[in-house]
Short mmCIF file of C-alpha atoms and ligand atoms in Angstrom, two decimals:
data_model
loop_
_atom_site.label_atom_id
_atom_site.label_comp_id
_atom_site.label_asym_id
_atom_site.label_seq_id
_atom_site.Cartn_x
_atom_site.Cartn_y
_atom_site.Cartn_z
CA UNK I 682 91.28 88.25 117.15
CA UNK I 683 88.63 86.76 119.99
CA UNK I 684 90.87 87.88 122.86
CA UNK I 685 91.94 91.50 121.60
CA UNK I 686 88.02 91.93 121.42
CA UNK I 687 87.02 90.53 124.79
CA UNK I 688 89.92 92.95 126.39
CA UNK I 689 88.21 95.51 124.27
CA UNK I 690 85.04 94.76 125.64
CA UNK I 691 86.31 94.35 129.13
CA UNK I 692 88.23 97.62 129.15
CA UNK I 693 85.82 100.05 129.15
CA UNK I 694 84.11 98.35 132.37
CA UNK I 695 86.97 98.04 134.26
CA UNK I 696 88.17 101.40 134.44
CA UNK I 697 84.47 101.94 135.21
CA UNK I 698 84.99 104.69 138.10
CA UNK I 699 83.32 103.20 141.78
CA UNK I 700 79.83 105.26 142.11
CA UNK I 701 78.29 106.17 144.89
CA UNK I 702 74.70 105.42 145.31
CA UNK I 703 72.60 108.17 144.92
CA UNK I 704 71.58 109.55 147.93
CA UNK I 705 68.00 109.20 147.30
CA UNK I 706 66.12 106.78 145.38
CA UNK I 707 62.04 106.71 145.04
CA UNK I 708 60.36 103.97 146.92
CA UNK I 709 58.39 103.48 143.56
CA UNK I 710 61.46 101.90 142.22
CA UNK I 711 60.84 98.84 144.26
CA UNK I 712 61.41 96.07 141.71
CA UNK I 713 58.33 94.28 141.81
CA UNK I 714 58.02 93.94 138.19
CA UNK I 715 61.69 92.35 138.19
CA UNK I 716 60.07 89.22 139.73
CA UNK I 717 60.06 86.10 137.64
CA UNK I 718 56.90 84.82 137.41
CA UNK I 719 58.08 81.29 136.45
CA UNK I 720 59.46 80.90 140.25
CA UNK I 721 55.84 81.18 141.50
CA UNK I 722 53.53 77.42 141.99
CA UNK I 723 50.72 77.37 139.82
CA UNK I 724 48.64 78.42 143.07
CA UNK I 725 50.62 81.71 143.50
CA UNK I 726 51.10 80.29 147.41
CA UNK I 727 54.33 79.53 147.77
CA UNK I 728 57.67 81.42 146.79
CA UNK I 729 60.35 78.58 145.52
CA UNK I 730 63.17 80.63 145.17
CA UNK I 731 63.36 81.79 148.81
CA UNK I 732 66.45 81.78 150.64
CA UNK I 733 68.10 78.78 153.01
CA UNK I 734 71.60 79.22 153.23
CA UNK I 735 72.52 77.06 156.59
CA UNK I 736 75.98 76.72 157.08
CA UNK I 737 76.86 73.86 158.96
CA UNK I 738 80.69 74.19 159.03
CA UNK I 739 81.78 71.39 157.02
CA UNK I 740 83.07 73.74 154.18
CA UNK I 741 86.83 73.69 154.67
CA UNK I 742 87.58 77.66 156.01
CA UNK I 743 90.67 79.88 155.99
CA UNK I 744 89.67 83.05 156.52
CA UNK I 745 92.10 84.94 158.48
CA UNK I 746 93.20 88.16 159.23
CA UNK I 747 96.20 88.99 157.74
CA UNK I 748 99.52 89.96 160.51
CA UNK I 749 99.58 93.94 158.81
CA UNK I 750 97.13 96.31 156.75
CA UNK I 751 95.84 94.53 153.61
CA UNK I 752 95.45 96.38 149.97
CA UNK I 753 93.67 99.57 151.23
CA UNK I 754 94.78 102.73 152.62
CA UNK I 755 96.46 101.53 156.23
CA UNK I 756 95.10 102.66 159.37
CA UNK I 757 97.17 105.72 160.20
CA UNK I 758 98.97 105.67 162.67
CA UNK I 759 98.50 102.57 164.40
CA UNK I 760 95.73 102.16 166.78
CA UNK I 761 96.32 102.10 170.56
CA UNK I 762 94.02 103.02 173.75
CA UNK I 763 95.40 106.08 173.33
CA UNK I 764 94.71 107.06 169.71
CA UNK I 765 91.99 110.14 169.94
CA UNK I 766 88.54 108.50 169.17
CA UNK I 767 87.03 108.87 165.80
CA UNK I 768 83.92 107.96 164.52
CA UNK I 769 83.33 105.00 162.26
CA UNK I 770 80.03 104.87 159.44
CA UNK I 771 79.19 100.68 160.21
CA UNK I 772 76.50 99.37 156.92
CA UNK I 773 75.08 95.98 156.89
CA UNK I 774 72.84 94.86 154.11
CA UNK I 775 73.43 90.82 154.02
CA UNK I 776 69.88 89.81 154.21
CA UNK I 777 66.75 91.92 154.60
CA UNK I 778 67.13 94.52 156.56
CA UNK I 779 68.98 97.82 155.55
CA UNK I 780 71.07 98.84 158.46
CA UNK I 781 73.30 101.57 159.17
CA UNK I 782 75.06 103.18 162.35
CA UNK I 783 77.94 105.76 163.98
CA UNK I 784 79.96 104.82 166.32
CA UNK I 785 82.75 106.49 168.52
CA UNK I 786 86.00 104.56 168.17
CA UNK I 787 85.50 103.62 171.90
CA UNK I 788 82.49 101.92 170.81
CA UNK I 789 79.68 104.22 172.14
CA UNK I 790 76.73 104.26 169.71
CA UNK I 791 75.90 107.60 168.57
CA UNK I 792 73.08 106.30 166.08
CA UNK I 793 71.31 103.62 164.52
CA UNK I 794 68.97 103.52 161.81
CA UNK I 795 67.59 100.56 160.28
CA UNK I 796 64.65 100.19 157.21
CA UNK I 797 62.98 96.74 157.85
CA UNK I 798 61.28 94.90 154.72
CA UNK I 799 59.15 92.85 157.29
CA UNK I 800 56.21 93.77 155.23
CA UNK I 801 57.44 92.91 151.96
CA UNK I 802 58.54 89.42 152.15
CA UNK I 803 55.58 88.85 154.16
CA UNK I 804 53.61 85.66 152.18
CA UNK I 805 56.72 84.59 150.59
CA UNK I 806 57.83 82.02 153.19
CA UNK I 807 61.07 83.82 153.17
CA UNK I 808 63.26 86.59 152.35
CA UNK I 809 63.18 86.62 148.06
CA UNK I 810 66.26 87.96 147.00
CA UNK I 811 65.34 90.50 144.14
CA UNK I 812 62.88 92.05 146.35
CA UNK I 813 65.27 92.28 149.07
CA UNK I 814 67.76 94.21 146.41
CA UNK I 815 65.27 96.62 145.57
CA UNK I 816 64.30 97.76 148.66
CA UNK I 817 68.44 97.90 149.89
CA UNK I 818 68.69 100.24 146.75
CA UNK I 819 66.14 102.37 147.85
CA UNK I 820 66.41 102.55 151.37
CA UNK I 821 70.34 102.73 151.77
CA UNK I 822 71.02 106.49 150.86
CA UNK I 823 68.41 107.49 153.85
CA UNK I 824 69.25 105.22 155.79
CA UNK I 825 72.75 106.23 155.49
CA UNK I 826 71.89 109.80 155.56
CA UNK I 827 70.04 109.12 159.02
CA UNK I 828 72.39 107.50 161.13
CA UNK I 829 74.88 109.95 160.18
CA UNK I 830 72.08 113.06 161.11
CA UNK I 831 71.40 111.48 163.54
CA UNK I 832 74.68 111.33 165.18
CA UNK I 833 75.33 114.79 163.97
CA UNK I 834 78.29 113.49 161.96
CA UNK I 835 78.72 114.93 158.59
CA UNK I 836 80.52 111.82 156.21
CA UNK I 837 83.84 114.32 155.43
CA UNK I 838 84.01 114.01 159.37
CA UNK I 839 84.24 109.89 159.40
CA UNK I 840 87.26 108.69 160.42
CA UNK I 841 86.83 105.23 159.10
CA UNK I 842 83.77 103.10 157.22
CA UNK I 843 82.59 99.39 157.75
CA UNK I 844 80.75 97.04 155.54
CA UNK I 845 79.46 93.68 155.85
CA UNK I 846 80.52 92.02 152.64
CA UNK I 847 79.91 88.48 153.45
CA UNK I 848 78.48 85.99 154.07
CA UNK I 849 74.74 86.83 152.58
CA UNK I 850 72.55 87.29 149.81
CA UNK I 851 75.18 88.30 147.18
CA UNK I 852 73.03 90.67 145.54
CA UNK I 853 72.46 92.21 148.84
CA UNK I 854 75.98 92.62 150.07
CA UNK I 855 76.53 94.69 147.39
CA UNK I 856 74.48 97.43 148.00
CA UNK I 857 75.31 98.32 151.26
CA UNK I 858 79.37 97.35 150.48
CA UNK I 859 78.93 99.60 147.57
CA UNK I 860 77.56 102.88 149.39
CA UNK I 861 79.86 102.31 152.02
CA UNK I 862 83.23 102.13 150.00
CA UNK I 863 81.98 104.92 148.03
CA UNK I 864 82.04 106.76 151.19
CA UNK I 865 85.30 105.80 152.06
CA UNK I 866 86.90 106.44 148.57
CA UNK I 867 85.19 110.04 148.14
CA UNK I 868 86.75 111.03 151.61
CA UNK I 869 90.15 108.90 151.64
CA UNK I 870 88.78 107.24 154.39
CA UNK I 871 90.39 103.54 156.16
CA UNK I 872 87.37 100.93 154.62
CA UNK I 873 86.84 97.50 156.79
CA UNK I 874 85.69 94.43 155.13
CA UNK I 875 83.13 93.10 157.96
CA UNK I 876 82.49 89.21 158.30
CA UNK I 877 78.64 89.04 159.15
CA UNK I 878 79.65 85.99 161.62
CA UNK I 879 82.41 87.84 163.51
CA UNK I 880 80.12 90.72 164.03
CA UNK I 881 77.96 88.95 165.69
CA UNK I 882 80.22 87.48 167.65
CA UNK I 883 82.39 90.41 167.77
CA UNK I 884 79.31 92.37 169.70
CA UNK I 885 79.90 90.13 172.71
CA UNK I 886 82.76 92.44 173.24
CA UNK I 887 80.98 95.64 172.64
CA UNK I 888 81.83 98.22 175.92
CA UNK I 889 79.73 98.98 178.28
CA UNK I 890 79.85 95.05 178.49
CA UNK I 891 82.57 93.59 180.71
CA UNK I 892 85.84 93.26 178.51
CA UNK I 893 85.28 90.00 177.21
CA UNK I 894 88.56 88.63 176.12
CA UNK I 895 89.59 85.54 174.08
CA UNK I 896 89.92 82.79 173.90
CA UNK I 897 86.08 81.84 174.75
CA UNK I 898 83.49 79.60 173.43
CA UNK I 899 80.90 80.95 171.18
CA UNK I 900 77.77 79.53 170.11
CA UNK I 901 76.33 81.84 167.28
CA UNK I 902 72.68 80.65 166.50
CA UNK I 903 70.75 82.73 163.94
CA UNK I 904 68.53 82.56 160.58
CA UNK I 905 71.30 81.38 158.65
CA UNK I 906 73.43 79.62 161.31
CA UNK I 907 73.79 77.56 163.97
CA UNK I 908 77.83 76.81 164.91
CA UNK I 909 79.39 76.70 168.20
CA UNK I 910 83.01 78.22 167.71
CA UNK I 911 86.10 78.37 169.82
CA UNK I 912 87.53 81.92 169.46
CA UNK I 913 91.35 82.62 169.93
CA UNK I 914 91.49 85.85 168.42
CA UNK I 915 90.28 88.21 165.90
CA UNK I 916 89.88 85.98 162.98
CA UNK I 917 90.91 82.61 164.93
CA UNK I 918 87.77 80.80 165.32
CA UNK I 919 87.39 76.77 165.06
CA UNK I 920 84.20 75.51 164.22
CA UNK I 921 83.51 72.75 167.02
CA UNK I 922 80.03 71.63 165.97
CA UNK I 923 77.54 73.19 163.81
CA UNK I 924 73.75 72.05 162.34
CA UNK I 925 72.91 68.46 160.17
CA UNK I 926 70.35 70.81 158.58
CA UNK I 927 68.44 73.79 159.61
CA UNK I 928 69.97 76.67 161.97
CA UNK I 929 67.55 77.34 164.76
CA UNK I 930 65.95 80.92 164.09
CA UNK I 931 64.65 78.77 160.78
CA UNK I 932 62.98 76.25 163.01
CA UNK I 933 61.68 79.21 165.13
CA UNK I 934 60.43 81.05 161.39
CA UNK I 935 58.83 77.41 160.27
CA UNK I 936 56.81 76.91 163.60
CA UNK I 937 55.50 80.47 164.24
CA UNK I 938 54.23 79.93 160.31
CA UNK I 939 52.60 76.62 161.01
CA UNK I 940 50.66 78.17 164.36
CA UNK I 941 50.04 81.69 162.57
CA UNK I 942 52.01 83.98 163.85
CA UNK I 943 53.65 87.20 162.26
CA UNK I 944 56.33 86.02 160.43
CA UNK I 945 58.00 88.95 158.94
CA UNK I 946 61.39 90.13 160.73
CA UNK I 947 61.71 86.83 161.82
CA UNK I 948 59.07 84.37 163.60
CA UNK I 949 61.05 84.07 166.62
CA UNK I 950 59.92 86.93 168.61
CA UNK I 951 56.28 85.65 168.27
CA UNK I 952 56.78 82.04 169.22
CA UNK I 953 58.74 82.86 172.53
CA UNK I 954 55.90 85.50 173.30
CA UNK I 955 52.73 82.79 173.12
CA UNK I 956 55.14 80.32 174.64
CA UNK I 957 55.23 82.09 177.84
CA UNK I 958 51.18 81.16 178.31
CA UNK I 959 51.72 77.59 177.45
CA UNK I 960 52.70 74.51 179.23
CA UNK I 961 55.37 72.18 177.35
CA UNK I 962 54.42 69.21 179.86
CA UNK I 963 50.74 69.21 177.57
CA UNK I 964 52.23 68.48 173.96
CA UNK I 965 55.17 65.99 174.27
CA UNK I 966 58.27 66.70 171.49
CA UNK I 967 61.52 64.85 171.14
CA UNK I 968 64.64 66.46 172.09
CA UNK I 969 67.05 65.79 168.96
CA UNK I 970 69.91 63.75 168.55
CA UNK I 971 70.30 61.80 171.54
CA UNK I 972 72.14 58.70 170.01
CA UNK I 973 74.77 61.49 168.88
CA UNK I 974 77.18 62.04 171.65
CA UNK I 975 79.17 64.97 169.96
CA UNK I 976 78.56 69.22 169.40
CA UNK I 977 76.18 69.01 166.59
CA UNK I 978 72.86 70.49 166.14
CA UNK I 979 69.89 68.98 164.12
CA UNK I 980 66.50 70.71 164.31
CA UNK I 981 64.70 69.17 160.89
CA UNK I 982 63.17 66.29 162.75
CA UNK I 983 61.93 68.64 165.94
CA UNK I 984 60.48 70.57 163.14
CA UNK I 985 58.52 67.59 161.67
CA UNK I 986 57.43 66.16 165.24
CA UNK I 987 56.49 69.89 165.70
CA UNK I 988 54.25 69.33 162.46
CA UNK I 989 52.63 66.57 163.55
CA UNK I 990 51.58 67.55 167.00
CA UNK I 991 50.33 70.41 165.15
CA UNK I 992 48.10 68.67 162.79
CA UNK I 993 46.89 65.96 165.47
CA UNK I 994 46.15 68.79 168.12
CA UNK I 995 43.83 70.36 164.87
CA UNK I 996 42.51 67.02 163.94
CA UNK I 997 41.80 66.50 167.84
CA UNK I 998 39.75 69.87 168.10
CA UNK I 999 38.00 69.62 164.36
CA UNK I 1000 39.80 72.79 163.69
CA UNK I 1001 39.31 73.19 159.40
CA UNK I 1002 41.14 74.68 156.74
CA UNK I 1003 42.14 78.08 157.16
CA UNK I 1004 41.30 78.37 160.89
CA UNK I 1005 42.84 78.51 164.60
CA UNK I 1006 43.76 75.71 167.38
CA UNK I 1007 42.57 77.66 170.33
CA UNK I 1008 45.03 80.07 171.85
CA UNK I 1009 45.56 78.13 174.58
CA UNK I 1010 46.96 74.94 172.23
CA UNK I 1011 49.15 77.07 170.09
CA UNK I 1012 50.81 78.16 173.54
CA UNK I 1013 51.56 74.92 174.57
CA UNK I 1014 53.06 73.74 171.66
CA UNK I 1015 55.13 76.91 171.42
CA UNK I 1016 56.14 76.16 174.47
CA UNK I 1017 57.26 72.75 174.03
CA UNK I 1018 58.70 73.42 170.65
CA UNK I 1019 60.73 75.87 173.00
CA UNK I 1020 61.51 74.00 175.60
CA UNK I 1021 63.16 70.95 173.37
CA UNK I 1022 64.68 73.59 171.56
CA UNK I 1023 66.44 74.61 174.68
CA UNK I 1024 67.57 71.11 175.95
CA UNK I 1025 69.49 70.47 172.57
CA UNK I 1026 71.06 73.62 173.18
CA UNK I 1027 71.91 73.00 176.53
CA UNK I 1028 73.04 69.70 175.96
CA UNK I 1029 75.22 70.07 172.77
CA UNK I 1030 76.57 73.63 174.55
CA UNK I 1031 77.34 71.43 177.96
CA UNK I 1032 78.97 68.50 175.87
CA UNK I 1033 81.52 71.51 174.32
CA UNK I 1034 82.13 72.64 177.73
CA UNK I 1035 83.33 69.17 179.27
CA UNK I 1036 85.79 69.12 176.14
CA UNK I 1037 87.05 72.21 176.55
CA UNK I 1038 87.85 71.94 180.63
CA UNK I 1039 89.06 68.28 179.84
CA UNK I 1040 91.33 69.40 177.33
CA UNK I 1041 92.51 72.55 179.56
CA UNK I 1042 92.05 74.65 176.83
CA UNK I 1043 91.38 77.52 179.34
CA UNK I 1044 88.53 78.37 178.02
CA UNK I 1045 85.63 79.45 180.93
CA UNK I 1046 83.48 81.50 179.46
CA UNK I 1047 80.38 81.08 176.79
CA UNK I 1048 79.24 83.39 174.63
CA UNK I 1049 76.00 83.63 173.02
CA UNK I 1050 75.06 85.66 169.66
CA UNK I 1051 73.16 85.92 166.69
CA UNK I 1052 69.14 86.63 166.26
CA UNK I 1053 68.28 83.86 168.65
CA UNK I 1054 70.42 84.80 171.83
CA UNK I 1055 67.45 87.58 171.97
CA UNK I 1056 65.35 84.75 173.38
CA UNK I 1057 65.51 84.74 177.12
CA UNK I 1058 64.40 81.22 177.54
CA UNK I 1059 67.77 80.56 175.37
CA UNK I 1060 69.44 83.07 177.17
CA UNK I 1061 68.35 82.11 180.72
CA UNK I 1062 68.71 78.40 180.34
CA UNK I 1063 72.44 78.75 178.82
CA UNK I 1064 73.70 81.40 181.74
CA UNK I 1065 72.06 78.67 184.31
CA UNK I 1066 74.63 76.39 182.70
CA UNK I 1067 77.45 78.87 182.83
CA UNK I 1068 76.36 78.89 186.61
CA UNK I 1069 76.42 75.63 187.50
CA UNK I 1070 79.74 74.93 185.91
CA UNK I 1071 81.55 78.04 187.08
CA UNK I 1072 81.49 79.71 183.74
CA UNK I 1073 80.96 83.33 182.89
CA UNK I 1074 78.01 83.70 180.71
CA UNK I 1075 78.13 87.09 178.16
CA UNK I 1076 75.86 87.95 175.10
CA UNK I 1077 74.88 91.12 173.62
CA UNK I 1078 71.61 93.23 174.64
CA UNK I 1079 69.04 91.96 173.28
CA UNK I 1080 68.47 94.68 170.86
CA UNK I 1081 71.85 93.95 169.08
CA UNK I 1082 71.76 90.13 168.72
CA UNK I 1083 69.84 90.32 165.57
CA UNK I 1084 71.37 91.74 162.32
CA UNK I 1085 71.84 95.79 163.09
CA UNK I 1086 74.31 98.14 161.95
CA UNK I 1087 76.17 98.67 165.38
CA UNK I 1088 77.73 95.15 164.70
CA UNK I 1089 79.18 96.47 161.72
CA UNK I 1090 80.55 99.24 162.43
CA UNK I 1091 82.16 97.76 165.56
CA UNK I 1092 83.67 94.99 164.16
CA UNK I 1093 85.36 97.69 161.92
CA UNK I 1094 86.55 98.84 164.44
CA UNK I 1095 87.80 95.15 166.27
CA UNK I 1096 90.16 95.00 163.00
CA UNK I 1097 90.99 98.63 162.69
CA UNK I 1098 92.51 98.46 166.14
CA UNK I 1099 94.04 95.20 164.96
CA UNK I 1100 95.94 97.73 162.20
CA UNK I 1101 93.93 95.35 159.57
CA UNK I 1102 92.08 97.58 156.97
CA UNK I 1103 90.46 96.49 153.15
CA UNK I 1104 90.38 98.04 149.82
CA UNK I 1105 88.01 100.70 149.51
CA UNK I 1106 88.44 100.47 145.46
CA UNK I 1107 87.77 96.39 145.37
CA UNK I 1108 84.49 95.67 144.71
CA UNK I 1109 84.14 91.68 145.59
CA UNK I 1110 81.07 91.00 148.29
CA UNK I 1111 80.80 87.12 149.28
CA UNK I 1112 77.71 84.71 149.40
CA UNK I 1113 79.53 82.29 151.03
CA UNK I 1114 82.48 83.51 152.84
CA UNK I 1115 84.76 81.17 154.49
CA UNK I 1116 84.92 81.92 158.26
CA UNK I 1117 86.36 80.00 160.93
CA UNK I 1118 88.32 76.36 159.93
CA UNK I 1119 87.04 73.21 161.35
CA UNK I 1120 88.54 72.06 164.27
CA UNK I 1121 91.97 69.74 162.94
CA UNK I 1122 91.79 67.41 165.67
CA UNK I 1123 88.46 66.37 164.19
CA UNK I 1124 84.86 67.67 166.06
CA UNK I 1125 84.53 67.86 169.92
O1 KG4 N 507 70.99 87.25 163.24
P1 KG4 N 507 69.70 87.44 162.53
O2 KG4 N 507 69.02 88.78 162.66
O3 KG4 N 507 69.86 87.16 161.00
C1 KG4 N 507 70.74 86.19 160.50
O4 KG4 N 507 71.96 86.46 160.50
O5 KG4 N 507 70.23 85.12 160.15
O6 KG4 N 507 68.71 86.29 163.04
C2 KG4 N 507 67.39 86.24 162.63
C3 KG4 N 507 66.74 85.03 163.24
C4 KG4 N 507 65.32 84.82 162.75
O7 KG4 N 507 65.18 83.46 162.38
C5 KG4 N 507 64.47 85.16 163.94
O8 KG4 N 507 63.24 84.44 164.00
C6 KG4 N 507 65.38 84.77 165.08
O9 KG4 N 507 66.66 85.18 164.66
N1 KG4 N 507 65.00 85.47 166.32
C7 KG4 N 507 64.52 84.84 167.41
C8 KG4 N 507 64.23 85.84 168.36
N2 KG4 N 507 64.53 87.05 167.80
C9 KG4 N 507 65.01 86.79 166.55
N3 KG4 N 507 64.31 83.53 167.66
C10 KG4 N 507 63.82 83.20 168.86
N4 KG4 N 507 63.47 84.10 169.81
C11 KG4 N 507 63.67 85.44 169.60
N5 KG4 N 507 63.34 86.31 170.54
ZN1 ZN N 508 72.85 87.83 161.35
#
């Protein structure tokens, strides 16, 4: 009797038809009011239910692409350099900003359009995930509805969508993966299940840029991670060494907090700008993990000596509650936070090198992605490597290393030419979504 009324239950649901998002929701709707309370500190400071999802690549991975065209409607016919270009709808909703963009199959951009919840996480100490929902529900229709204007595309004229579905805040995901397999189910369209991860990555490759071709090296350093892959192919990537704890743009959000700088969107652009009037020879910082002679990254205890500087520089100038270290300070230990930063890169990055030419895994070039390869102190100090050791150094403009929808859409269009497409009908998004495998001889 219990199971013929569960699959009564479950019946009507699951022949539930897959709605599109309305086109245009009222900002009002902002859910606000859907905020536990109970997650806030009795001061009302601090947010405890804000997101850290570091990956470190010890999960054990298999994602893969499969040899032909999964579940959904196949590319038709198969892609070659040849095939007429199309244009491709790319969505990307995994964390906080709602992102959308048209591409031409040949990967020019025709438009981007992208709402930004800097303001609204602002005072949380981090992105808080029924916020971020909220304002992907209410932004994704016109955000949508831009990118396609704005390209001068009308959706019946798509010739394939993209979605990030993973990894990312799960509630998240499904917004954006939602609108954009509506899309693709209203107009029979090819869908493509993006991997957040191999977008970024994947944007290395993104014409005008030099062809980059596989296999390469690829360290992907961002909010939520900090790995350095080897690539074969689309869908082939080996995790070679990845963060003990934090991912880098995390350090870079945690210091710009601790020396008051505009958080929201990220800290990073803030930190790198006051660094450029300090000195990192005034505040002295350790560079991590020099005992550990392998590929790993660890930036929790450059965060804490970070801390401490911090609060001995204030203690040093009588600086009180609630004020500012002089200007001048704050740049120096920007700058030092920076440049330790760097050197840990460097050295970890250079370490993965030297396996990779002693192994002849012919393997010479680097490339860097993700929110932080928009630094140019990263970005200068890692192509100085690539020099010295006869390397070629790519990563994408700076503009398009952090989240955007251009990644998305491209990457659709990496495994559409690959003759890989998903189920528009499915409606699975991933929080965690297993990526590239660890490396089975064991880490670099
Ligand atoms: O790739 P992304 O947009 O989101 C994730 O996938 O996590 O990366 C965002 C991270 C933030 O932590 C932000 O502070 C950092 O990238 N970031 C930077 C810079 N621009 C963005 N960190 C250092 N310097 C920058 N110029
Ligand atoms: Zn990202």
């Amino acid at each position: 009797m219990l199971p013929l009324l569960l699959l009564l239950l479950l019946l009507p649901m699951r022949s539930l038809p897959l709605r599109l998002l309305p086109l245009h929701l009222p900002a009002s709707q902002l859910p606000t009011r859907h905020l536990p309370s109970r997650l806030y500190s009795s001061s009302g400071a601090q947010w405890r239910g804000v997101v850290k999802a570091v990956d470190n690549g010890k999960h054990k991975h298999t994602y893969a692409y499969p040899s032909s065209a999964l579940s959904g409607l196949p590319f038709p016919p198969p892609y070659s350099a040849s095939s007429p270009p199309f244009f491709v709808l790319g969505v990307e909703t995994s964390c906080d900003d709602t992102c959308a963009a048209v591409l031409l199959s040949d990967g020019t951009v025709l438009s981007e359009a992208k709402a930004s919840q800097t303001d609204l996480h602002e005072g949380y100490g981090g992105v808080v995930p029924n916020l971020a929902k909220g304002a992907h529900e209410a932004a994704i229709g016109p955000v949508i509805a831009r990118a396609l204007a704005d390209a001068g595309v009308a959706a019946a004229e798509l010739g394939a969508v993209a979605a990030t579905v993973g990894p990312g805040l799960e509630i998240c995901l499904r917004v954006g993966a939602r609108a954009a397999r509506g899309i693709a189910a209203e107009h029979g369209l090819p869908f493509a299940a993006v991997h957040h991860l191999e977008a970024h990555i994947l944007m290395s490759r993104l014409p005008p840029a030099a062809e980059v071709t596989f296999p390469f090296l690829a360290l992907l350093v961002s909010g939520g991670h900090c790995q350095l892959l080897r690539c074969g192919g689309l869908g082939r990537c080996e995790v070679v060494g990845g963060t003990l704890d934090d991912s880098l743009g995390e350090a870079y959000d945690k210091v710009a907090r601790m020396l008051g700088l505009p958080v929201g969107g990220g800290g990073g652009p803030a930190v790198e700008e006051l660094a450029l009037e300090g000195d990192h020879r005034n505040v002295k910082l350790p560079v991590p993990m020099q005992q550990r002679k392998d590929c790993d990254f660890s930036f929790a205890g450059l965060k804490n000596a970070f801390r401490m500087a911090n609060g001995r520089a204030r203690e040093l100038r009588g600086v009180g509650e609630g004020e500012e270290l002089p200007r001048l300070d704050r740049a120096d230990l920007a700058a030092s936070f920076q440049w330790s930063a760097v050197r840990h890169l460097e050295q970890r990055v250079g370490r993965a090198m030297g396996r990779c030419e002693e192994e002849g895994a012919g393997i010479d070039r680097l490339v860097v992605v993700g929110g932080v390869a928009a630094n140019a102190a990263v970005r200068g100090a890692l192509e100085r490597l690539c020099g010295e050791r006869g390397w070629q150094f790519s990563a994408p403009e700076p503009r398009l290393c952090t989240d955007n929808g251009v990644m998305a859409a491209w990457a659709g269009i990496e495994k559409l030419r690959a003759g890989v497409s998903d189920d528009a009908g499915a409606d699975e998004v991933f929080a965690r979504y297993p990526f590239a495998r660890p490396r089975e001889e064991g880490p670099l």
